[in-house]
Amino acid sequence: MVPWISEMTQPTEIPSRVITCKGARAAERRLLAEIDRVAAARVEDLALPVRIVVPSRSLRRHLLRVLARRRSAVAGVQVQTLFGLASEAVARAGESTPREDAAFEVLLRRRASGVPVLRANLEDLSDGYDAVVGAVRDLLDAGFLPGNEEGVIERLEDAAGEVAPARIDRSRSLVSLAAAVHEEAEEMGVRRSAAVLQAAEEGLLANGLELLPTKALFVHGFADVTGLAADLLLALVRVLGGTVLLDRPPDPAETESDDLGGAYLSRLEQRMAHLDQEIDTSSDAPPEVELGESPDAESEARWVAERLREHLDRGIEPEALGVVGRGLESMVLPLRRQLRRLGVPFSGEGLSVRGAGPKRRLNRLAELLARGADAEVELWMETAREGARATDILLALRVLGIIRLGDLAGFTTAGLPPDGVRLPVAVGPEDESDRTEGSSRRLSRSVIERTVEEARALVETLARWPAEATAQSHRRYSVGVLSALDWAEDSPEYRAADDVFASVLSELPGAFEIEKAEWLKLVGDRLSRAGEVAIGGEGAGVQVLTVME
């Protein structure tokens, strides 16, 4: 612990309380007023920070901008996500941040494949156990522990008359699986990254202010928080003392009534019911709602871009404007095009452009690794090279009847014609007069021989790959595949793939041996999410967000 902390200025005596505000803007105004009251006015007051805990990176960026604009510079105020604060607490305790997610997933999949009820329903499905992994993670994130197993199963059995027996059996199996894999992981010292929340809570309850020096604590922007996150929030407020600001917006149509969507606050309010309660009655004028109807996504994006351009031309800061949608996946490209055309600066949290950058080739790499020598030559070619020559090679391989990568690697070139393979390329009527016998387009024998050698090098690398090994060994073979594909080490694709290999390696204990198929599953899932190109900038400009942000 930190011995000098007891000699520092003690935290401001603010009773833990909940302030419920009428809308997000009212909650933000109250937060700023509270910060003005406790922020450092002298250098001596900087010994302990004022902490503001928020649920997302986008809200963190927004508050930092608002604070800087309001006070020019703010010393002694920290805006942190809950996960960031938990990581700080664990680091201050001298512990490493848990991050063995890959090892935990391997243990979970192994146990799930041994559960008859789950195996019967999922074994023959592609990625069937993904649903099990997600369900068990949700259980553990909600705070489930092996000691809860019996009670949860009893509650499941109470629903026997209302729920189909097969569903109860599957649910019971999931609960028992979660308990078993949690115990096994604990015995092996394998901890998921989400365990940082629990570790921070335990450290906070044991050490309090010594672990997280704090002058004043504010919890802002949270709504439906459950499980480990809720437990840590409650521990923060209980140990450090703090103010929780809740946003219960009024109904836009009837400002005297609460919006029905505010029902999601109920669970958080119940858990905070023991704290002092205050209602902030300040509110804003009813919002103006303008309805725009467009025939297609492109027109809708243009309408949005024009409205934003009008606001910017009136002098409104880009960061004070936002585009929010329930799901914006189908609008990413139209929005990106129209905002750029009208010179609207923008950023988006968690939104990416499909197919842009190295993502396409990384997806092909994931599929190639999974299928190995049984992959079609088209998949291999799309992963290894692009361009007109690739098309010619594929045409030649079709002529030769070669379909699979393994077939190409085993192909004997001795019987090839000396002048190469004639390609089935149509010749236009305007070229007929210039054609002579034998002048059709061909792919040289040397190109085909070189293609066979490249395929053979890749297949041999895959064949040497052991069925079971340490993660370090699997990474070496994965990098060997990139070399066999002739990816340049300084290319975006190579760097992104190598980052994925390194990430998976860091989530597996050094002596932990896993099967090749298990490694390829972990790597493939991460490759499918790697190489994404963000919709816009790095956080500045108009904020393009989904409702989850």
XYZ file of C-alpha atoms in Angstrom:
549
model
C 0.000 0.000 0.000
C 0.955 3.679 -0.083
C 2.235 4.721 3.392
C 2.119 8.433 2.717
C -1.553 8.536 1.827
C -2.659 8.938 5.468
C -0.679 12.168 5.703
C -2.523 13.733 2.783
C -5.628 15.868 2.861
C -8.597 13.697 3.782
C -11.517 13.474 1.348
C -14.254 16.046 1.474
C -17.016 15.016 3.861
C -19.828 14.515 1.355
C -22.503 11.982 2.332
C -23.150 9.289 -0.249
C -26.277 10.253 -2.157
C -28.284 9.812 -5.314
C -29.373 12.847 -7.327
C -32.081 12.121 -9.884
C -32.228 14.677 -12.700
C -34.756 15.351 -15.425
C -32.823 14.460 -18.528
C -29.209 14.037 -19.615
C -28.493 17.748 -19.986
C -29.876 18.485 -16.543
C -27.692 15.698 -15.100
C -24.629 17.134 -16.819
C -25.345 20.660 -15.517
C -25.687 19.337 -11.984
C -22.465 17.357 -12.336
C -20.575 20.456 -13.455
C -22.001 22.457 -10.566
C -20.894 19.775 -8.103
C -17.408 19.717 -9.613
C -17.147 23.497 -9.325
C -17.835 23.106 -5.634
C -15.119 20.557 -4.921
C -12.467 21.115 -7.611
C -9.061 22.262 -6.395
C -8.616 25.990 -5.949
C -5.053 25.771 -4.573
C -2.018 23.671 -5.391
C -2.262 22.126 -1.932
C -5.701 20.773 -2.830
C -4.322 18.654 -5.685
C -3.119 15.877 -3.382
C -6.309 13.879 -3.910
C -8.170 13.768 -7.233
C -11.841 14.326 -7.913
C -12.986 11.204 -9.779
C -15.828 11.030 -12.282
C -16.755 7.460 -13.247
C -18.647 6.930 -16.522
C -19.782 3.825 -18.465
C -18.251 4.495 -21.900
C -15.302 6.016 -23.705
C -17.549 8.277 -25.763
C -19.053 9.849 -22.613
C -15.572 10.175 -21.120
C -14.366 12.117 -24.171
C -17.449 14.316 -24.081
C -17.012 15.215 -20.411
C -13.329 15.966 -20.877
C -14.206 18.352 -23.688
C -16.941 20.032 -21.642
C -14.684 20.419 -18.609
C -11.828 21.863 -20.657
C -14.160 24.320 -22.387
C -15.800 25.376 -19.123
C -12.656 25.771 -17.020
C -9.903 26.079 -19.675
C -7.783 23.593 -17.723
C -8.860 21.298 -14.922
C -6.181 19.992 -12.594
C -7.029 17.306 -10.098
C -10.118 15.985 -11.929
C -10.045 12.507 -13.481
C -12.732 11.169 -15.824
C -12.526 7.373 -15.983
C -14.535 4.491 -17.315
C -15.449 1.935 -14.665
C -13.073 -0.577 -16.241
C -10.270 1.994 -16.311
C -10.779 2.798 -12.644
C -10.801 -0.909 -11.766
C -7.550 -1.413 -13.683
C -5.968 1.451 -11.764
C -7.065 -0.058 -8.454
C -5.594 -3.451 -9.356
C -2.333 -1.859 -10.503
C -2.061 0.164 -7.275
C -2.455 -3.067 -5.335
C 0.613 -4.392 -7.150
C -1.319 -7.035 -9.070
C -1.427 -7.715 -12.802
C -4.621 -7.054 -14.700
C -6.472 -10.336 -15.408
C -6.494 -11.126 -19.104
C -6.553 -14.887 -19.626
C -9.790 -14.738 -21.623
C -8.498 -17.119 -24.291
C -7.471 -19.751 -21.733
C -10.852 -19.453 -20.029
C -12.632 -19.949 -23.355
C -10.592 -23.074 -24.098
C -11.461 -24.555 -20.695
C -15.106 -23.676 -21.225
C -15.346 -25.238 -24.692
C -13.641 -28.418 -23.505
C -16.092 -28.856 -20.654
C -19.104 -27.892 -22.789
C -18.262 -30.603 -25.338
C -18.479 -33.137 -22.503
C -22.010 -32.160 -21.439
C -24.438 -34.584 -23.172
C -27.384 -32.152 -23.384
C -25.240 -29.440 -24.976
C -23.274 -31.783 -27.220
C -26.458 -33.317 -28.637
C -27.761 -29.912 -29.691
C -24.577 -28.082 -30.682
C -21.849 -30.533 -31.728
C -22.861 -30.654 -35.384
C -23.443 -26.919 -35.767
C -20.854 -24.521 -37.097
C -19.608 -22.519 -34.096
C -22.398 -24.125 -32.055
C -20.583 -23.687 -28.753
C -20.305 -19.915 -29.275
C -23.755 -19.570 -27.724
C -22.593 -21.505 -24.666
C -19.513 -19.312 -24.284
C -21.650 -16.166 -24.385
C -24.222 -17.503 -21.935
C -21.621 -18.613 -19.370
C -19.790 -15.288 -19.635
C -23.046 -13.446 -18.985
C -23.715 -15.618 -15.933
C -20.289 -14.941 -14.468
C -20.436 -11.222 -15.314
C -23.721 -11.105 -13.415
C -21.848 -12.266 -10.317
C -22.641 -15.977 -10.450
C -20.371 -18.135 -8.257
C -20.248 -21.907 -7.722
C -21.960 -21.398 -4.372
C -25.015 -20.080 -6.211
C -25.443 -23.216 -8.328
C -27.911 -25.049 -6.081
C -30.122 -22.003 -5.535
C -30.257 -21.117 -9.235
C -31.133 -24.700 -10.210
C -33.913 -24.722 -7.613
C -35.375 -21.592 -9.188
C -35.197 -23.245 -12.608
C -37.041 -26.279 -11.331
C -39.738 -24.030 -9.868
C -40.523 -22.999 -13.455
C -41.039 -26.598 -14.578
C -44.751 -26.093 -15.227
C -44.243 -22.966 -17.331
C -41.110 -23.768 -19.348
C -40.486 -26.720 -21.664
C -38.483 -29.521 -19.980
C -35.814 -29.433 -22.687
C -35.149 -25.751 -21.996
C -34.888 -26.355 -18.280
C -32.426 -29.191 -18.914
C -30.251 -26.946 -21.095
C -30.408 -24.124 -18.558
C -29.506 -26.469 -15.708
C -26.546 -27.735 -17.745
C -25.350 -24.177 -18.386
C -25.503 -23.303 -14.691
C -23.563 -26.431 -13.701
C -21.079 -25.783 -16.505
C -20.506 -22.219 -15.318
C -19.855 -23.427 -11.781
C -17.470 -26.172 -12.900
C -15.413 -24.041 -15.283
C -15.179 -21.241 -12.705
C -13.731 -23.679 -10.150
C -11.314 -25.173 -12.684
C -10.144 -21.729 -13.770
C -9.599 -20.686 -10.149
C -7.498 -23.804 -9.505
C -5.355 -23.062 -12.575
C -5.032 -19.354 -11.838
C -6.856 -18.424 -15.043
C -8.752 -15.130 -14.702
C -10.903 -13.374 -17.286
C -10.441 -9.651 -17.955
C -13.878 -9.033 -16.384
C -12.420 -10.332 -13.105
C -10.662 -6.979 -12.753
C -13.988 -5.574 -11.520
C -14.223 -8.160 -8.756
C -10.530 -7.787 -7.867
C -10.942 -4.015 -7.618
C -14.013 -4.390 -5.411
C -12.233 -6.773 -3.049
C -9.175 -4.529 -2.874
C -11.320 -1.474 -2.269
C -13.264 -3.079 0.577
C -10.008 -4.198 2.180
C -7.933 -1.033 1.728
C -10.312 1.823 0.934
C -8.722 5.214 0.388
C -5.224 3.739 0.376
C -6.067 1.872 -2.814
C -7.845 4.730 -4.604
C -6.894 8.175 -3.247
C -10.017 10.264 -3.805
C -11.198 13.678 -2.725
C -14.699 13.343 -4.166
C -16.397 10.708 -6.291
C -19.118 11.206 -8.897
C -20.858 8.381 -10.763
C -22.435 9.686 -13.949
C -24.214 8.247 -16.994
C -25.015 4.746 -15.732
C -28.418 3.141 -16.196
C -29.047 -0.620 -16.211
C -25.927 -1.855 -14.393
C -25.912 -5.417 -13.080
C -23.543 -7.999 -11.710
C -19.867 -7.292 -11.127
C -20.107 -3.716 -12.435
C -22.941 -2.873 -10.045
C -21.084 -4.456 -7.128
C -18.015 -2.315 -7.809
C -20.099 0.861 -8.111
C -21.752 0.163 -4.777
C -18.380 -0.540 -3.167
C -16.987 2.737 -4.521
C -19.871 4.744 -3.114
C -19.873 2.890 0.197
C -16.118 3.060 0.844
C -15.118 6.370 -0.737
C -18.379 8.229 -0.339
C -19.803 9.694 -3.507
C -22.610 11.159 -5.533
C -24.550 9.119 -8.083
C -26.295 11.171 -10.760
C -29.196 9.428 -12.470
C -30.918 10.631 -15.595
C -34.679 10.042 -15.606
C -35.836 11.945 -18.693
C -39.370 13.335 -19.051
C -41.698 12.108 -21.756
C -41.047 14.335 -24.813
C -44.807 14.525 -25.451
C -45.812 15.096 -21.797
C -43.000 16.741 -19.884
C -44.812 16.321 -16.564
C -44.501 12.539 -16.834
C -41.424 10.334 -16.873
C -40.493 8.725 -20.144
C -41.481 5.051 -20.207
C -37.961 4.156 -21.326
C -36.719 5.192 -17.898
C -37.964 1.902 -16.469
C -34.488 0.443 -17.014
C -33.283 2.590 -14.084
C -35.355 0.650 -11.574
C -32.761 -1.984 -10.700
C -30.016 0.580 -10.149
C -32.346 2.756 -8.068
C -33.262 -0.229 -5.913
C -29.620 -1.022 -5.208
C -28.975 2.619 -4.320
C -32.162 3.020 -2.255
C -30.258 3.064 1.067
C -28.416 6.268 0.109
C -29.660 9.809 0.652
C -32.002 10.760 -2.177
C -32.409 14.130 -3.904
C -34.542 15.207 -6.854
C -33.115 17.955 -9.038
C -36.194 19.709 -10.419
C -34.373 21.851 -12.994
C -35.269 20.929 -16.545
C -34.955 22.086 -20.123
C -37.616 23.318 -22.468
C -39.366 20.506 -24.355
C -37.206 19.382 -27.291
C -38.161 20.269 -30.823
C -38.682 17.193 -32.947
C -38.381 17.425 -36.721
C -39.381 14.419 -38.771
C -37.557 13.715 -41.992
C -38.674 10.994 -44.389
C -36.364 9.690 -47.126
C -36.827 7.121 -49.878
C -33.516 5.340 -49.204
C -30.452 5.273 -46.949
C -28.386 7.553 -49.190
C -31.058 10.266 -49.170
C -31.442 9.943 -45.406
C -27.698 10.342 -44.913
C -27.712 13.405 -47.185
C -30.537 14.968 -45.170
C -28.606 14.396 -41.929
C -25.402 15.828 -43.420
C -27.223 18.952 -44.626
C -28.759 19.584 -41.174
C -25.337 19.201 -39.566
C -23.764 21.539 -42.122
C -26.369 24.176 -41.307
C -25.562 23.959 -37.573
C -21.837 24.178 -38.222
C -22.304 27.233 -40.462
C -24.103 28.933 -37.553
C -20.978 28.505 -35.433
C -21.926 25.469 -33.355
C -18.952 23.315 -32.371
C -18.834 19.961 -34.184
C -18.373 18.093 -30.903
C -21.652 19.553 -29.616
C -23.541 17.737 -32.408
C -24.382 14.059 -32.657
C -25.947 11.429 -34.884
C -27.518 8.587 -32.904
C -29.182 5.443 -34.209
C -30.346 2.171 -32.754
C -28.148 0.376 -35.244
C -26.089 2.184 -37.874
C -24.406 -0.716 -39.685
C -26.409 -0.149 -42.868
C -25.823 3.613 -42.689
C -22.036 3.611 -42.236
C -21.108 4.028 -45.913
C -23.873 6.514 -46.813
C -23.123 8.645 -43.749
C -19.407 8.548 -44.412
C -19.887 9.630 -48.029
C -22.336 12.456 -47.358
C -20.566 13.866 -44.303
C -17.296 13.982 -46.243
C -18.918 15.608 -49.262
C -20.259 18.443 -47.140
C -17.058 18.876 -45.155
C -18.540 17.750 -41.828
C -15.826 16.553 -39.407
C -16.949 13.428 -37.556
C -15.924 10.423 -35.468
C -17.743 7.253 -34.510
C -17.307 4.940 -31.539
C -17.486 1.263 -32.429
C -18.531 1.839 -36.054
C -16.395 0.571 -38.910
C -16.481 0.461 -42.708
C -17.128 -3.057 -43.949
C -14.558 -4.412 -46.368
C -12.202 -1.433 -46.028
C -8.502 -1.680 -45.232
C -6.969 -5.082 -44.472
C -10.148 -6.564 -43.005
C -11.157 -8.493 -46.130
C -7.829 -10.324 -46.420
C -7.783 -10.999 -42.667
C -11.210 -12.630 -42.978
C -9.878 -14.763 -45.820
C -6.853 -15.694 -43.697
C -9.117 -16.837 -40.862
C -11.072 -19.053 -43.262
C -7.925 -20.409 -44.899
C -6.422 -21.354 -41.522
C -9.614 -23.149 -40.560
C -9.902 -25.139 -43.806
C -6.219 -25.774 -44.477
C -5.344 -27.892 -47.524
C -9.055 -28.497 -48.203
C -9.572 -24.820 -49.009
C -10.482 -23.897 -52.574
C -7.664 -22.389 -54.618
C -9.800 -19.233 -54.994
C -9.688 -18.699 -51.249
C -5.930 -19.202 -51.200
C -5.423 -16.812 -54.114
C -7.609 -14.142 -52.509
C -5.581 -14.462 -49.321
C -2.146 -14.553 -50.968
C -2.336 -12.144 -53.899
C -4.569 -9.788 -55.815
C -4.589 -8.322 -59.317
C -4.940 -9.354 -62.958
C -2.271 -12.077 -62.739
C -4.274 -13.770 -59.974
C -7.258 -14.005 -62.351
C -5.090 -15.567 -65.053
C -3.720 -18.137 -62.611
C -7.208 -19.108 -61.459
C -8.332 -19.559 -65.060
C -5.344 -21.781 -65.757
C -6.003 -23.890 -62.686
C -9.604 -24.364 -63.800
C -8.376 -25.572 -67.176
C -6.118 -28.056 -65.366
C -9.016 -29.240 -63.171
C -7.400 -28.117 -59.907
C -9.972 -27.148 -57.270
C -8.371 -27.551 -53.821
C -5.196 -26.124 -52.359
C -3.991 -29.642 -51.533
C -4.529 -30.711 -55.154
C -2.431 -27.790 -56.359
C 0.376 -28.578 -53.915
C 0.488 -32.177 -55.196
C 0.270 -31.266 -58.874
C 3.056 -32.512 -61.158
C 4.117 -29.936 -63.724
C 6.113 -32.351 -65.894
C 3.211 -32.864 -68.281
C 2.513 -29.176 -68.909
C 2.786 -27.898 -72.488
C 6.104 -26.068 -73.086
C 4.301 -22.882 -74.110
C 1.996 -22.881 -71.085
C -1.739 -23.283 -70.608
C -4.241 -21.753 -72.993
C -6.734 -19.613 -71.095
C -10.476 -19.690 -71.873
C -10.615 -15.957 -72.625
C -13.199 -14.702 -75.114
C -11.902 -12.606 -78.005
C -14.045 -9.738 -79.282
C -15.144 -9.505 -82.941
C -12.853 -6.534 -83.516
C -9.854 -8.778 -82.765
C -10.867 -11.680 -85.026
C -9.089 -10.278 -88.085
C -5.797 -10.049 -86.219
C -5.941 -13.560 -84.762
C -3.717 -16.249 -86.145
C -3.759 -19.929 -85.312
C -2.235 -20.506 -81.880
C -2.262 -16.831 -80.892
C -4.795 -17.255 -78.052
C -3.905 -15.995 -74.600
C -1.717 -18.297 -72.513
C -0.227 -18.474 -69.042
C 3.434 -19.446 -69.119
C 4.634 -22.728 -67.675
C 7.051 -20.941 -65.320
C 4.222 -19.036 -63.656
C 2.289 -22.248 -63.043
C 5.390 -23.974 -61.674
C 6.005 -21.070 -59.299
C 2.341 -21.169 -58.186
C 2.609 -24.885 -57.405
C 5.768 -24.252 -55.358
C 4.033 -21.527 -53.336
C 1.034 -23.760 -52.638
C 3.332 -26.629 -51.677
C 5.241 -24.402 -49.221
C 1.996 -23.425 -47.494
C 0.627 -26.969 -47.351
C 3.926 -28.255 -45.949
C 3.843 -25.550 -43.251
C 0.306 -26.579 -42.327
C 1.280 -30.272 -42.345
C 4.211 -29.678 -39.954
C 1.943 -27.867 -37.509
C 1.564 -30.153 -34.447
C -1.918 -31.182 -33.332
C -1.152 -30.033 -29.778
C 1.499 -27.607 -28.529
C 2.138 -24.551 -26.404
C 0.708 -21.229 -27.487
C 4.210 -19.985 -28.362
C 4.657 -22.863 -30.789
C 1.257 -22.260 -32.385
C 2.175 -18.622 -32.878
C 5.405 -19.576 -34.691
C 3.477 -21.724 -37.136
C 0.882 -18.979 -37.603
C 3.633 -16.525 -38.541
C 5.060 -19.215 -40.828
C 1.748 -19.241 -42.703
C 2.051 -15.495 -43.300
C 5.538 -16.053 -44.721
C 4.257 -18.870 -46.948
C 1.578 -16.493 -48.216
C 4.356 -14.000 -49.007
C 2.794 -11.212 -46.947
C 5.213 -8.307 -46.524
C 6.117 -7.760 -42.868
C 5.484 -4.027 -43.165
C 2.014 -4.458 -44.710
C -1.129 -3.552 -42.721
C -2.420 -7.122 -43.105
C 0.724 -8.691 -41.673
C 0.894 -6.292 -38.724
C -2.783 -6.762 -37.897
C -2.526 -10.572 -38.083
C 0.638 -10.654 -35.975
C -1.039 -8.420 -33.399
C -3.875 -10.967 -33.188
C -1.402 -13.836 -32.686
C 0.385 -11.864 -29.959
C -2.897 -10.973 -28.271
C -4.046 -14.598 -28.100
C -0.605 -15.650 -26.851
C -0.788 -13.097 -24.028
C -4.117 -14.578 -22.897
C -2.722 -18.094 -22.496
C -0.399 -19.213 -19.679
C 3.087 -20.161 -20.890
C 2.894 -23.884 -20.100
C -0.739 -24.182 -21.204
C -0.944 -26.654 -24.103
C -3.837 -26.373 -26.505
C -4.864 -28.185 -29.635
C -4.261 -26.705 -33.060
C -8.029 -26.533 -33.638
C -8.475 -24.615 -30.376
C -5.769 -22.108 -31.327
C -7.234 -21.638 -34.802
C -10.699 -21.021 -33.318
C -9.346 -18.330 -30.975
C -7.286 -16.720 -33.728
C -10.057 -16.975 -36.314
C -12.612 -15.220 -34.116
C -10.200 -12.355 -33.480
C -9.079 -12.093 -37.101
C -12.722 -11.689 -38.125
C -12.864 -8.578 -35.910
C -9.404 -7.206 -36.770
C -8.339 -4.681 -39.374
C -11.494 -2.604 -39.163
C -11.398 0.938 -40.535
C -13.201 3.421 -38.307
C -16.060 5.378 -39.828
C -14.353 8.689 -39.065
C -11.738 10.347 -36.904
C -10.217 9.599 -33.526
C -12.882 11.233 -31.365
C -13.164 14.837 -32.577
C -15.951 16.310 -34.684
C -19.613 15.345 -34.829
C -20.215 12.214 -32.763
C -21.772 9.323 -34.717
C -22.987 6.817 -32.118
C -25.334 3.929 -31.548
C -27.755 4.076 -28.619
C -25.498 1.680 -26.689
C -22.828 4.381 -26.561
